PDB file of C-alpha atoms and ligand atoms in Angstrom:
ATOM      1  CA  MET A   1     127.203  85.654 107.793  1.00  0.00           C
ATOM      2  CA  PRO A   2     123.440  85.115 108.215  1.00  0.00           C
ATOM      3  CA  ARG A   3     121.259  85.486 105.140  1.00  0.00           C
ATOM      4  CA  GLY A   4     118.441  88.003 104.873  1.00  0.00           C
ATOM      5  CA  ALA A   5     114.941  87.008 105.934  1.00  0.00           C
ATOM      6  CA  PHE A   6     112.213  86.409 103.399  1.00  0.00           C
ATOM      7  CA  ILE A   7     108.943  87.966 104.586  1.00  0.00           C
ATOM      8  CA  ALA A   8     105.714  87.610 102.614  1.00  0.00           C
ATOM      9  CA  VAL A   9     102.706  89.793 103.291  1.00  0.00           C
ATOM     10  CA  GLU A  10      99.419  88.415 102.046  1.00  0.00           C
ATOM     11  CA  GLY A  11      95.884  89.622 102.389  1.00  0.00           C
ATOM     12  CA  LEU A  12      92.583  90.357 100.816  1.00  0.00           C
ATOM     13  CA  ASP A  13      92.060  93.376  98.623  1.00  0.00           C
ATOM     14  CA  ARG A  14      91.573  96.487 100.817  1.00  0.00           C
ATOM     15  CA  SER A  15      93.401  94.893 103.759  1.00  0.00           C
ATOM     16  CA  GLY A  16      96.022  97.663 103.777  1.00  0.00           C
ATOM     17  CA  LYS A  17      98.873  95.443 102.573  1.00  0.00           C
ATOM     18  CA  THR A  18     100.598  98.067 100.499  1.00  0.00           C
ATOM     19  CA  THR A  19     100.616 100.579 103.374  1.00  0.00           C
ATOM     20  CA  GLN A  20     101.991  97.971 105.757  1.00  0.00           C
ATOM     21  CA  VAL A  21     104.778  96.708 103.465  1.00  0.00           C
ATOM     22  CA  THR A  22     105.880 100.272 102.756  1.00  0.00           C
ATOM     23  CA  ASN A  23     105.908 100.946 106.480  1.00  0.00           C
ATOM     24  CA  LEU A  24     107.992  97.809 107.067  1.00  0.00           C
ATOM     25  CA  GLU A  25     110.484  98.905 104.428  1.00  0.00           C
ATOM     26  CA  THR A  26     110.816 102.300 106.131  1.00  0.00           C
ATOM     27  CA  ARG A  27     111.323 100.745 109.555  1.00  0.00           C
ATOM     28  CA  PHE A  28     114.023  98.341 108.393  1.00  0.00           C
ATOM     29  CA  GLN A  29     115.768 101.154 106.516  1.00  0.00           C
ATOM     30  CA  ALA A  30     115.632 103.383 109.589  1.00  0.00           C
ATOM     31  CA  ALA A  31     117.340 100.580 111.519  1.00  0.00           C
ATOM     32  CA  GLY A  32     120.134 100.617 108.907  1.00  0.00           C
ATOM     33  CA  ILE A  33     119.148  97.228 107.446  1.00  0.00           C
ATOM     34  CA  ASP A  34     119.227  96.438 103.720  1.00  0.00           C
ATOM     35  CA  VAL A  35     115.711  95.699 102.574  1.00  0.00           C
ATOM     36  CA  LYS A  36     114.117  95.138  99.183  1.00  0.00           C
ATOM     37  CA  LEU A  37     110.393  95.476  98.634  1.00  0.00           C
ATOM     38  CA  LEU A  38     108.910  93.354  95.845  1.00  0.00           C
ATOM     39  CA  LYS A  39     105.334  93.279  94.672  1.00  0.00           C
ATOM     40  CA  PHE A  40     103.486  90.473  92.927  1.00  0.00           C
ATOM     41  CA  PRO A  41     102.153  90.585  90.344  1.00  0.00           C
ATOM     42  CA  ASP A  42     105.119  92.582  89.062  1.00  0.00           C
ATOM     43  CA  ARG A  43     103.282  94.383  86.279  1.00  0.00           C
ATOM     44  CA  THR A  44     106.478  95.817  84.728  1.00  0.00           C
ATOM     45  CA  THR A  45     107.730  92.623  83.034  1.00  0.00           C
ATOM     46  CA  ALA A  46     106.410  91.252  79.732  1.00  0.00           C
ATOM     47  CA  ILE A  47     104.453  88.575  81.627  1.00  0.00           C
ATOM     48  CA  GLY A  48     103.328  91.179  84.176  1.00  0.00           C
ATOM     49  CA  LYS A  49     101.886  93.322  81.376  1.00  0.00           C
ATOM     50  CA  MET A  50      99.741  90.382  80.228  1.00  0.00           C
ATOM     51  CA  ILE A  51      98.536  89.921  83.810  1.00  0.00           C
ATOM     52  CA  ASP A  52      97.797  93.643  84.101  1.00  0.00           C
ATOM     53  CA  ALA A  53      95.691  93.595  80.907  1.00  0.00           C
ATOM     54  CA  TYR A  54      93.794  90.575  82.237  1.00  0.00           C
ATOM     55  CA  LEU A  55      93.121  92.174  85.639  1.00  0.00           C
ATOM     56  CA  ARG A  56      91.834  95.311  83.940  1.00  0.00           C
ATOM     57  CA  SER A  57      89.556  93.142  81.775  1.00  0.00           C
ATOM     58  CA  GLN A  58      91.331  94.314  78.632  1.00  0.00           C
ATOM     59  CA  SER A  59      92.004  90.679  77.705  1.00  0.00           C
ATOM     60  CA  GLU A  60      90.396  87.309  78.339  1.00  0.00           C
ATOM     61  CA  LEU A  61      92.362  84.196  79.269  1.00  0.00           C
ATOM     62  CA  ASP A  62      91.509  80.679  80.384  1.00  0.00           C
ATOM     63  CA  ASP A  63      91.657  80.427  84.221  1.00  0.00           C
ATOM     64  CA  HIS A  64      94.489  77.868  84.035  1.00  0.00           C
ATOM     65  CA  ALA A  65      96.493  79.995  81.601  1.00  0.00           C
ATOM     66  CA  ILE A  66      96.337  83.137  83.773  1.00  0.00           C
ATOM     67  CA  HIS A  67      97.224  81.055  86.829  1.00  0.00           C
ATOM     68  CA  LEU A  68     100.388  79.855  85.108  1.00  0.00           C
ATOM     69  CA  LEU A  69     101.262  83.419  84.102  1.00  0.00           C
ATOM     70  CA  PHE A  70     100.968  84.596  87.727  1.00  0.00           C
ATOM     71  CA  SER A  71     103.279  81.749  88.719  1.00  0.00           C
ATOM     72  CA  ALA A  72     105.744  82.482  85.902  1.00  0.00           C
ATOM     73  CA  ASN A  73     105.790  86.091  87.100  1.00  0.00           C
ATOM     74  CA  ARG A  74     107.050  84.846  90.480  1.00  0.00           C
ATOM     75  CA  TRP A  75     109.560  82.459  88.908  1.00  0.00           C
ATOM     76  CA  GLU A  76     111.080  85.243  86.836  1.00  0.00           C
ATOM     77  CA  LEU A  77     112.101  86.927  90.107  1.00  0.00           C
ATOM     78  CA  ALA A  78     113.063  83.768  92.039  1.00  0.00           C
ATOM     79  CA  THR A  79     116.793  84.016  91.275  1.00  0.00           C
ATOM     80  CA  THR A  80     116.806  87.695  92.251  1.00  0.00           C
ATOM     81  CA  ILE A  81     115.095  86.869  95.559  1.00  0.00           C
ATOM     82  CA  GLU A  82     117.673  84.192  96.325  1.00  0.00           C
ATOM     83  CA  ARG A  83     120.585  86.439  95.429  1.00  0.00           C
ATOM     84  CA  LEU A  84     119.305  89.279  97.614  1.00  0.00           C
ATOM     85  CA  LEU A  85     118.762  86.946 100.572  1.00  0.00           C
ATOM     86  CA  ASN A  86     122.246  85.479 100.191  1.00  0.00           C
ATOM     87  CA  GLU A  87     123.678  88.998 100.121  1.00  0.00           C
ATOM     88  CA  GLY A  88     122.046  89.608 103.513  1.00  0.00           C
ATOM     89  CA  THR A  89     119.170  91.751 102.253  1.00  0.00           C
ATOM     90  CA  ILE A  90     115.721  91.322 103.787  1.00  0.00           C
ATOM     91  CA  VAL A  91     113.136  90.681 101.067  1.00  0.00           C
ATOM     92  CA  VAL A  92     109.570  91.805 101.769  1.00  0.00           C
ATOM     93  CA  CYS A  93     106.991  90.622  99.237  1.00  0.00           C
ATOM     94  CA  ASP A  94     103.632  92.283  98.772  1.00  0.00           C
ATOM     95  CA  ARG A  95     101.703  89.078  97.849  1.00  0.00           C
ATOM     96  CA  TYR A  96     103.274  85.771  96.899  1.00  0.00           C
ATOM     97  CA  ALA A  97     102.296  82.234  95.914  1.00  0.00           C
ATOM     98  CA  PHE A  98      99.539  81.995  98.535  1.00  0.00           C
ATOM     99  CA  SER A  99      97.564  84.657  96.666  1.00  0.00           C
ATOM    100  CA  GLY A 100      98.104  82.559  93.564  1.00  0.00           C
ATOM    101  CA  VAL A 101      96.505  79.532  95.161  1.00  0.00           C
ATOM    102  CA  ALA A 102      93.760  81.427  96.993  1.00  0.00           C
ATOM    103  CA  PHE A 103      92.487  83.501  94.066  1.00  0.00           C
ATOM    104  CA  SER A 104      92.616  80.718  91.472  1.00  0.00           C
ATOM    105  CA  ALA A 105      91.066  78.104  93.789  1.00  0.00           C
ATOM    106  CA  ALA A 106      88.331  80.635  94.653  1.00  0.00           C
ATOM    107  CA  LYS A 107      87.467  80.643  90.953  1.00  0.00           C
ATOM    108  CA  GLY A 108      86.986  76.878  91.138  1.00  0.00           C
ATOM    109  CA  LEU A 109      90.370  75.409  90.142  1.00  0.00           C
ATOM    110  CA  ASP A 110      91.685  72.414  92.047  1.00  0.00           C
ATOM    111  CA  LEU A 111      93.741  73.493  95.064  1.00  0.00           C
ATOM    112  CA  ASP A 112      96.602  71.047  94.540  1.00  0.00           C
ATOM    113  CA  TRP A 113      96.753  71.809  90.819  1.00  0.00           C
ATOM    114  CA  CYS A 114      97.023  75.494  91.772  1.00  0.00           C
ATOM    115  CA  ARG A 115      99.990  74.778  94.030  1.00  0.00           C
ATOM    116  CA  SER A 116     101.971  72.766  91.486  1.00  0.00           C
ATOM    117  CA  PRO A 117     103.603  75.499  89.391  1.00  0.00           C
ATOM    118  CA  ASP A 118     104.824  77.280  92.551  1.00  0.00           C
ATOM    119  CA  VAL A 119     106.338  74.161  94.147  1.00  0.00           C
ATOM    120  CA  SER A 120     110.016  74.803  95.021  1.00  0.00           C
ATOM    121  CA  LEU A 121     109.930  78.583  94.762  1.00  0.00           C
ATOM    122  CA  PRO A 122     111.950  80.187  97.603  1.00  0.00           C
ATOM    123  CA  ALA A 123     109.796  79.727 100.735  1.00  0.00           C
ATOM    124  CA  PRO A 124     109.126  82.733 102.975  1.00  0.00           C
ATOM    125  CA  ASP A 125     110.524  82.501 106.504  1.00  0.00           C
ATOM    126  CA  VAL A 126     107.288  84.037 107.687  1.00  0.00           C
ATOM    127  CA  THR A 127     104.015  84.985 106.027  1.00  0.00           C
ATOM    128  CA  LEU A 128     101.877  87.699 107.557  1.00  0.00           C
ATOM    129  CA  PHE A 129      98.251  87.415 106.514  1.00  0.00           C
ATOM    130  CA  LEU A 130      96.349  90.679 106.844  1.00  0.00           C
ATOM    131  CA  ASP A 131      92.813  89.562 107.478  1.00  0.00           C
ATOM    132  CA  ILE A 132      89.800  91.776 106.873  1.00  0.00           C
ATOM    133  CA  SER A 133      86.133  90.925 106.536  1.00  0.00           C
ATOM    134  CA  PRO A 134      84.354  91.926 103.328  1.00  0.00           C
ATOM    135  CA  GLU A 135      82.082  94.072 105.536  1.00  0.00           C
ATOM    136  CA  LYS A 136      85.061  96.073 106.852  1.00  0.00           C
ATOM    137  CA  ALA A 137      86.436  96.332 103.328  1.00  0.00           C
ATOM    138  CA  ARG A 138      83.095  97.818 102.285  1.00  0.00           C
ATOM    139  CA  GLU A 139      83.368 100.393 105.091  1.00  0.00           C
ATOM    140  CA  ARG A 140      86.743 101.382 103.617  1.00  0.00           C
ATOM    141  CA  GLY A 141      85.050 102.332 100.366  1.00  0.00           C
ATOM    142  CA  GLY A 142      84.515  98.888  98.916  1.00  0.00           C
ATOM    143  CA  TYR A 143      86.474  97.186  96.186  1.00  0.00           C
ATOM    144  CA  GLY A 144      87.845  98.758  93.040  1.00  0.00           C
ATOM    145  CA  GLU A 145      87.360  98.126  89.373  1.00  0.00           C
ATOM    146  CA  GLU A 146      89.656  95.168  88.826  1.00  0.00           C
ATOM    147  CA  ARG A 147      88.507  91.687  87.924  1.00  0.00           C
ATOM    148  CA  TYR A 148      88.730  90.019  91.361  1.00  0.00           C
ATOM    149  CA  GLU A 149      87.458  92.941  93.396  1.00  0.00           C
ATOM    150  CA  LYS A 150      84.016  91.505  94.050  1.00  0.00           C
ATOM    151  CA  GLU A 151      82.623  90.734  97.487  1.00  0.00           C
ATOM    152  CA  GLU A 152      81.518  87.165  96.731  1.00  0.00           C
ATOM    153  CA  LEU A 153      84.918  86.178  95.318  1.00  0.00           C
ATOM    154  CA  GLN A 154      86.785  87.881  98.179  1.00  0.00           C
ATOM    155  CA  ARG A 155      84.714  85.869 100.647  1.00  0.00           C
ATOM    156  CA  LYS A 156      85.823  82.633  98.958  1.00  0.00           C
ATOM    157  CA  VAL A 157      89.445  83.826  98.813  1.00  0.00           C
ATOM    158  CA  ARG A 158      89.330  84.471 102.556  1.00  0.00           C
ATOM    159  CA  THR A 159      88.083  80.924 103.211  1.00  0.00           C
ATOM    160  CA  ILE A 160      90.908  79.433 101.132  1.00  0.00           C
ATOM    161  CA  PHE A 161      93.544  81.577 102.861  1.00  0.00           C
ATOM    162  CA  SER A 162      92.211  80.243 106.145  1.00  0.00           C
ATOM    163  CA  LYS A 163      92.593  76.678 104.855  1.00  0.00           C
ATOM    164  CA  ILE A 164      96.170  77.369 103.712  1.00  0.00           C
ATOM    165  CA  SER A 165      97.020  78.899 107.097  1.00  0.00           C
ATOM    166  CA  GLY A 166      96.106  75.610 108.784  1.00  0.00           C
ATOM    167  CA  GLU A 167      98.980  73.909 106.957  1.00  0.00           C
ATOM    168  CA  PHE A 168     101.636  76.103 108.585  1.00  0.00           C
ATOM    169  CA  SER A 169     103.064  76.351 112.065  1.00  0.00           C
ATOM    170  CA  ALA A 170     102.186  79.431 114.116  1.00  0.00           C
ATOM    171  CA  GLU A 171     105.742  80.783 113.577  1.00  0.00           C
ATOM    172  CA  LYS A 172     105.522  80.582 109.812  1.00  0.00           C
ATOM    173  CA  TRP A 173     102.020  81.920 109.253  1.00  0.00           C
ATOM    174  CA  VAL A 174     100.758  84.833 111.306  1.00  0.00           C
ATOM    175  CA  THR A 175      97.225  86.138 110.907  1.00  0.00           C
ATOM    176  CA  VAL A 176      96.919  89.833 111.731  1.00  0.00           C
ATOM    177  CA  ASP A 177      93.541  91.485 112.305  1.00  0.00           C
ATOM    178  CA  ALA A 178      93.721  94.173 109.612  1.00  0.00           C
ATOM    179  CA  GLY A 179      90.332  95.656 110.443  1.00  0.00           C
ATOM    180  CA  ARG A 180      91.957  97.926 113.055  1.00  0.00           C
ATOM    181  CA  SER A 181      93.750 101.270 112.726  1.00  0.00           C
ATOM    182  CA  GLN A 182      96.858 101.472 110.525  1.00  0.00           C
ATOM    183  CA  GLU A 183      98.959 102.175 113.631  1.00  0.00           C
ATOM    184  CA  ASP A 184      97.691  99.152 115.556  1.00  0.00           C
ATOM    185  CA  VAL A 185      98.239  96.861 112.575  1.00  0.00           C
ATOM    186  CA  ALA A 186     101.731  98.319 112.008  1.00  0.00           C
ATOM    187  CA  ALA A 187     102.663  97.745 115.669  1.00  0.00           C
ATOM    188  CA  ASP A 188     101.595  94.085 115.429  1.00  0.00           C
ATOM    189  CA  VAL A 189     103.347  93.563 112.102  1.00  0.00           C
ATOM    190  CA  TRP A 190     106.585  95.008 113.484  1.00  0.00           C
ATOM    191  CA  SER A 191     106.410  92.894 116.621  1.00  0.00           C
ATOM    192  CA  PHE A 192     106.254  89.764 114.467  1.00  0.00           C
ATOM    193  CA  VAL A 193     109.149  90.644 112.160  1.00  0.00           C
ATOM    194  CA  GLU A 194     111.602  92.728 114.160  1.00  0.00           C
ATOM    195  CA  GLY A 195     113.359  89.539 115.289  1.00  0.00           C
ATOM    196  CA  PHE A 196     114.336  88.957 111.645  1.00  0.00           C
ATOM    197  CA  ALA A 197     116.380  92.159 111.508  1.00  0.00           C
ATOM    198  CA  ALA A 198     119.480  90.267 112.680  1.00  0.00           C
ATOM    199  CA  GLY A 199     119.211  87.820 109.763  1.00  0.00           C
ATOM    200  CA  VAL A 200     118.497  84.107 109.484  1.00  0.00           C
ATOM    201  CA  HIS A 201     120.971  81.266 110.062  1.00  0.00           C
ATOM    202  CA  SER A 202     118.920  78.372 108.690  1.00  0.00           C
ATOM    203  CA  PRO A 203     119.039  77.619 104.951  1.00  0.00           C
ATOM    204  CA  LEU A 204     116.361  78.996 102.651  1.00  0.00           C
ATOM    205  CA  GLN A 205     113.586  76.462 102.180  1.00  0.00           C
ATOM    206  CA  ARG A 206     111.602  75.558  99.094  1.00  0.00           C
ATOM    207  CA  LEU A 207     107.888  76.098  98.966  1.00  0.00           C
ATOM    208  CA  TRP A 208     105.649  73.042  99.313  1.00  0.00           C
ATOM    209  CA  THR A 209     108.464  70.502  99.172  1.00  0.00           C
ATOM    210  CA  ARG A 210     109.244  67.820 101.733  1.00  0.00           C
ATOM    211  CA  ASN A 211     112.066  69.792 103.326  1.00  0.00           C
ATOM    212  CA  GLU A 212     109.658  72.619 104.069  1.00  0.00           C
ATOM    213  CA  ASN A 213     108.197  71.188 107.227  1.00  0.00           C
ATOM    214  CA  GLU A 214     104.703  72.561 107.034  1.00  0.00           C
ATOM    215  CA  ARG A 215     103.182  69.962 104.736  1.00  0.00           C
ATOM    216  CA  ASP A 216     104.927  66.613 104.909  1.00  0.00           C
ATOM    217  CA  SER A 217     102.385  64.739 102.852  1.00  0.00           C
ATOM    218  CA  PHE A 218     102.873  66.923  99.786  1.00  0.00           C
ATOM    219  CA  ASN A 219     105.116  65.745  96.965  1.00  0.00           C
ATOM    220  CA  THR A 220     105.676  62.294  98.400  1.00  0.00           C
TER     221      THR A 220
HETATM  222  P1  DGP B   1      97.258  93.745  93.627  1.00  0.00           P
HETATM  223  O1  DGP B   1      98.170  94.349  92.581  1.00  0.00           O
HETATM  224  O2  DGP B   1      97.941  93.395  94.928  1.00  0.00           O
HETATM  225  O3  DGP B   1      95.974  94.548  93.796  1.00  0.00           O
HETATM  226  O4  DGP B   1      96.818  92.301  93.033  1.00  0.00           O
HETATM  227  C1  DGP B   1      96.093  92.223  91.861  1.00  0.00           C
HETATM  228  C2  DGP B   1      94.966  91.229  91.944  1.00  0.00           C
HETATM  229  O5  DGP B   1      95.420  89.952  91.487  1.00  0.00           O
HETATM  230  C3  DGP B   1      94.351  90.988  93.307  1.00  0.00           C
HETATM  231  O6  DGP B   1      92.928  90.965  93.164  1.00  0.00           O
HETATM  232  C4  DGP B   1      94.860  89.654  93.737  1.00  0.00           C
HETATM  233  C5  DGP B   1      95.121  88.940  92.449  1.00  0.00           C
HETATM  234  N1  DGP B   1      96.271  88.047  92.480  1.00  0.00           N
HETATM  235  C6  DGP B   1      97.509  88.322  92.947  1.00  0.00           C
HETATM  236  N2  DGP B   1      98.336  87.296  92.743  1.00  0.00           N
HETATM  237  C7  DGP B   1      97.588  86.337  92.111  1.00  0.00           C
HETATM  238  C8  DGP B   1      97.890  85.042  91.621  1.00  0.00           C
HETATM  239  O7  DGP B   1      98.998  84.546  91.721  1.00  0.00           O
HETATM  240  N3  DGP B   1      96.863  84.375  91.017  1.00  0.00           N
HETATM  241  C9  DGP B   1      95.616  84.887  90.884  1.00  0.00           C
HETATM  242  N4  DGP B   1      94.673  84.172  90.271  1.00  0.00           N
HETATM  243  N5  DGP B   1      95.304  86.115  91.339  1.00  0.00           N
HETATM  244  C10 DGP B   1      96.275  86.827  91.952  1.00  0.00           C
END
Protein backbone atom coordinates (compact mmCIF):
# COMPACT_ATOMS: atom_id res chain seq x y z
CA MET A 1 0.00 0.00 0.00
CA PRO A 2 1.44 3.44 -0.85
CA ARG A 3 1.96 5.88 2.00
CA GLY A 4 0.29 9.28 2.17
CA ALA A 5 2.03 12.29 0.68
CA PHE A 6 3.57 14.96 2.86
CA ILE A 7 2.79 18.42 1.46
CA ALA A 8 4.16 21.58 3.06
CA VAL A 9 2.76 25.00 2.24
CA GLU A 10 5.06 27.89 3.03
CA GLY A 11 4.77 31.58 2.42
CA LEU A 12 5.07 35.07 3.69
CA ASP A 13 2.53 36.55 6.04
CA ARG A 14 -0.56 37.67 4.06
CA SER A 15 0.20 35.25 1.21
CA GLY A 16 -3.13 33.47 1.68
CA LYS A 17 -1.61 30.23 2.99
CA THR A 18 -4.36 29.44 5.43
CA THR A 19 -7.07 29.86 2.78
CA GLN A 20 -5.16 27.65 0.36
CA VAL A 21 -4.43 24.82 2.82
CA THR A 22 -8.07 24.77 3.91
CA ASN A 23 -9.10 24.62 0.28
CA LEU A 24 -6.68 21.74 -0.33
CA GLU A 25 -8.10 19.85 2.63
CA THR A 26 -11.63 20.29 1.24
CA ARG A 27 -10.61 19.12 -2.23
CA PHE A 28 -8.87 15.98 -0.98
CA GLN A 29 -11.83 15.20 1.28
CA ALA A 30 -14.25 15.67 -1.61
CA ALA A 31 -12.20 13.13 -3.56
CA GLY A 32 -12.68 10.67 -0.68
CA ILE A 33 -9.02 10.83 0.40
CA ASP A 34 -7.90 10.85 4.05
CA VAL A 35 -6.18 14.12 4.76
CA LYS A 36 -4.88 15.78 7.91
CA LEU A 37 -4.20 19.49 8.10
CA LEU A 38 -1.49 20.57 10.54
CA LYS A 39 -0.38 24.08 11.33
CA PHE A 40 2.97 25.25 12.65
CA PRO A 41 3.46 26.77 15.08
CA ASP A 42 0.91 24.55 16.82
CA ARG A 43 -0.06 27.02 19.53
CA THR A 44 -2.10 24.45 21.51
CA THR A 45 0.82 22.54 23.07
CA ALA A 46 2.81 23.71 26.10
CA ILE A 47 5.69 24.72 23.81
CA GLY A 48 3.22 26.29 21.37
CA LYS A 49 1.81 28.47 24.16
CA MET A 50 5.31 29.84 24.85
CA ILE A 51 5.70 30.59 21.14
CA ASP A 52 2.28 32.27 21.06
CA ALA A 53 3.19 34.53 24.00
CA TYR A 54 6.44 35.45 22.26
CA LEU A 55 4.73 36.25 18.94
CA ARG A 56 2.22 38.45 20.73
CA SER A 57 5.11 40.24 22.47
CA GLN A 58 3.85 39.09 25.86
CA SER A 59 7.26 37.56 26.57
CA GLU A 60 10.85 38.16 25.52
CA LEU A 61 13.24 35.37 24.56
CA ASP A 62 16.73 35.17 23.09
CA ASP A 63 16.54 34.66 19.28
CA HIS A 64 18.30 31.27 19.56
CA ALA A 65 15.98 30.10 22.35
CA ILE A 66 12.78 30.91 20.42
CA HIS A 67 14.25 29.26 17.32
CA LEU A 68 14.76 26.04 19.26
CA LEU A 69 11.22 26.23 20.63
CA PHE A 70 9.79 26.53 17.09
CA SER A 71 11.83 23.48 16.13
CA ALA A 72 10.78 21.53 19.23
CA ASN A 73 7.18 22.35 18.33
CA ARG A 74 7.71 20.53 15.01
CA TRP A 75 9.52 17.62 16.65
CA GLU A 76 6.66 17.06 19.08
CA LEU A 77 4.45 16.26 16.07
CA ALA A 78 7.04 14.35 14.01
CA THR A 79 5.93 10.89 15.17
CA THR A 80 2.29 11.77 14.49
CA ILE A 81 3.18 12.93 10.97
CA GLU A 82 5.02 9.69 10.27
CA ARG A 83 2.20 7.55 11.63
CA LEU A 84 -0.42 9.36 9.55
CA LEU A 85 1.66 9.03 6.38
CA ASN A 86 2.21 5.32 7.01
CA GLU A 87 -1.53 4.89 7.50
CA GLY A 88 -2.04 6.34 4.01
CA THR A 89 -3.24 9.78 5.13
CA ILE A 90 -2.09 12.85 3.22
CA VAL A 91 -0.54 15.39 5.60
CA VAL A 92 -0.77 19.05 4.62
CA CYS A 93 1.28 21.42 6.77
CA ASP A 94 0.59 25.13 7.01
CA ARG A 95 4.26 26.21 7.48
CA TYR A 96 7.14 23.90 8.33
CA ALA A 97 10.89 23.98 8.93
CA PHE A 98 11.56 26.35 6.03
CA SER A 99 9.70 29.11 7.88
CA GLY A 100 11.89 28.28 10.85
CA VAL A 101 15.05 28.89 8.87
CA ALA A 102 13.74 31.88 6.91
CA PHE A 103 12.37 33.89 9.84
CA SER A 104 15.28 33.23 12.21
CA ALA A 105 17.95 33.84 9.55
CA ALA A 106 16.13 37.07 8.61
CA LYS A 107 16.73 38.20 12.19
CA GLY A 108 20.45 37.65 11.66
CA LEU A 109 21.09 34.09 12.89
CA ASP A 110 23.44 31.88 10.90
CA LEU A 111 21.57 29.95 8.21
CA ASP A 112 23.24 26.59 8.84
CA TRP A 113 22.85 26.95 12.60
CA CYS A 114 19.14 27.59 11.97
CA ARG A 115 18.84 24.37 9.98
CA SER A 116 20.52 22.13 12.55
CA PRO A 117 17.69 21.46 15.01
CA ASP A 118 15.34 20.50 12.14
CA VAL A 119 17.79 18.09 10.48
CA SER A 120 16.14 14.66 10.04
CA LEU A 121 12.55 15.77 10.58
CA PRO A 122 10.21 14.02 8.10
CA ALA A 123 10.88 15.72 4.73
CA PRO A 124 7.94 16.98 2.68
CA ASP A 125 7.44 15.29 -0.70
CA VAL A 126 6.67 18.72 -2.09
CA THR A 127 6.77 22.25 -0.71
CA LEU A 128 4.56 24.90 -2.24
CA PHE A 129 5.87 28.39 -1.60
CA LEU A 130 3.18 31.06 -1.87
CA ASP A 131 5.10 34.11 -2.95
CA ILE A 132 3.81 37.64 -2.50
CA SER A 133 5.60 40.96 -2.61
CA PRO A 134 5.42 43.19 0.47
CA GLU A 135 3.71 45.77 -1.79
CA LYS A 136 0.89 43.33 -2.63
CA ALA A 137 0.65 42.36 1.02
CA ARG A 138 0.19 46.05 1.83
CA GLU A 139 -2.65 46.24 -0.73
CA ARG A 140 -4.31 43.38 1.16
CA GLY A 141 -4.46 45.52 4.28
CA GLY A 142 -0.86 45.24 5.40
CA TYR A 143 0.55 43.12 8.18
CA GLY A 144 -0.99 42.47 11.56
CA GLU A 145 0.11 43.06 15.10
CA GLU A 146 2.42 40.12 15.65
CA ARG A 147 6.15 40.37 16.15
CA TYR A 148 7.35 39.44 12.64
CA GLU A 149 4.66 41.27 10.72
CA LYS A 150 6.86 44.15 9.60
CA GLU A 151 7.60 45.01 5.99
CA GLU A 152 11.39 45.18 6.35
CA LEU A 153 11.61 41.77 8.02
CA GLN A 154 9.21 40.20 5.51
CA ARG A 155 11.42 41.46 2.69
CA LYS A 156 14.42 39.67 4.23
CA VAL A 157 12.36 36.52 4.85
CA ARG A 158 11.39 36.50 1.17
CA THR A 159 15.05 36.70 0.12
CA ILE A 160 15.97 33.76 2.36
CA PHE A 161 13.06 31.66 1.08
CA SER A 162 14.35 32.32 -2.42
CA LYS A 163 17.81 31.11 -1.37
CA ILE A 164 16.34 27.95 0.19
CA SER A 165 14.31 27.27 -2.96
CA GLY A 166 17.53 27.14 -4.99
CA GLU A 167 18.61 24.08 -3.01
CA PHE A 168 15.66 21.97 -4.18
CA SER A 169 14.70 20.39 -7.46
CA ALA A 170 11.76 21.89 -9.35
CA GLU A 171 9.60 18.87 -8.34
CA LYS A 172 10.23 19.33 -4.64
CA TRP A 173 9.90 23.09 -4.35
CA VAL A 174 7.22 24.91 -6.29
CA THR A 175 6.91 28.69 -6.16
CA VAL A 176 3.35 29.89 -6.72
CA ASP A 177 2.57 33.53 -7.52
CA ALA A 178 0.22 34.29 -4.62
CA GLY A 179 -0.42 37.87 -5.68
CA ARG A 180 -3.29 36.70 -7.93
CA SER A 181 -6.93 35.89 -7.15
CA GLN A 182 -7.70 33.13 -4.63
CA GLU A 183 -9.23 31.05 -7.44
CA ASP A 184 -6.19 31.32 -9.72
CA VAL A 185 -3.83 30.42 -6.88
CA ALA A 186 -6.07 27.50 -5.84
CA ALA A 187 -6.13 26.16 -9.42
CA ASP A 188 -2.31 26.23 -9.58
CA VAL A 189 -1.92 24.67 -6.14
CA TRP A 190 -4.28 21.84 -7.06
CA SER A 191 -2.52 21.19 -10.35
CA PHE A 192 0.75 20.69 -8.47
CA VAL A 193 -0.61 18.32 -5.82
CA GLU A 194 -3.44 16.36 -7.39
CA GLY A 195 -0.95 13.73 -8.57
CA PHE A 196 -0.27 12.93 -4.90
CA ALA A 197 -3.85 11.83 -4.30
CA ALA A 198 -2.95 8.25 -5.29
CA GLY A 199 -0.23 8.10 -2.62
CA VAL A 200 3.55 7.82 -2.70
CA HIS A 201 5.59 4.64 -3.24
CA SER A 202 9.03 5.96 -2.31
CA PRO A 203 10.11 5.94 1.35
CA LEU A 204 9.70 9.06 3.46
CA GLN A 205 12.90 11.10 3.44
CA ARG A 206 14.59 13.01 6.23
CA LEU A 207 15.04 16.73 6.01
CA TRP A 208 18.52 18.05 5.20
CA THR A 209 20.25 14.68 5.43
CA ARG A 210 22.37 13.02 2.77
CA ASN A 211 19.58 10.70 1.63
CA GLU A 212 17.41 13.70 0.86
CA ASN A 213 18.84 14.48 -2.53
CA GLU A 214 18.43 18.21 -2.59
CA ARG A 215 21.56 19.17 -0.67
CA ASP A 216 24.31 16.59 -0.92
CA SER A 217 26.97 18.70 0.71
CA PHE A 218 25.06 19.06 3.97
CA ASN A 219 25.90 16.81 6.91
CA THR A 220 28.93 15.25 5.27
P1 LIG B 1 1.35 32.05 11.57
O1 LIG B 1 0.64 31.42 12.74
O2 LIG B 1 1.38 31.20 10.32
O3 LIG B 1 0.89 33.48 11.33
O4 LIG B 1 2.91 32.14 12.00
C1 LIG B 1 3.29 32.91 13.08
C2 LIG B 1 4.53 33.72 12.80
O5 LIG B 1 5.68 32.98 13.20
C3 LIG B 1 4.78 34.14 11.37
O6 LIG B 1 5.18 35.51 11.36
C4 LIG B 1 5.88 33.26 10.89
C5 LIG B 1 6.63 32.93 12.14
N1 LIG B 1 7.19 31.58 12.16
C6 LIG B 1 6.57 30.43 11.85
N2 LIG B 1 7.36 29.38 12.06
C7 LIG B 1 8.54 29.89 12.53
C8 LIG B 1 9.76 29.30 12.95
O7 LIG B 1 9.94 28.09 12.93
N3 LIG B 1 10.72 30.16 13.39
C9 LIG B 1 10.56 31.50 13.43
N4 LIG B 1 11.55 32.27 13.88
N5 LIG B 1 9.42 32.09 13.04
C10 LIG B 1 8.42 31.30 12.59
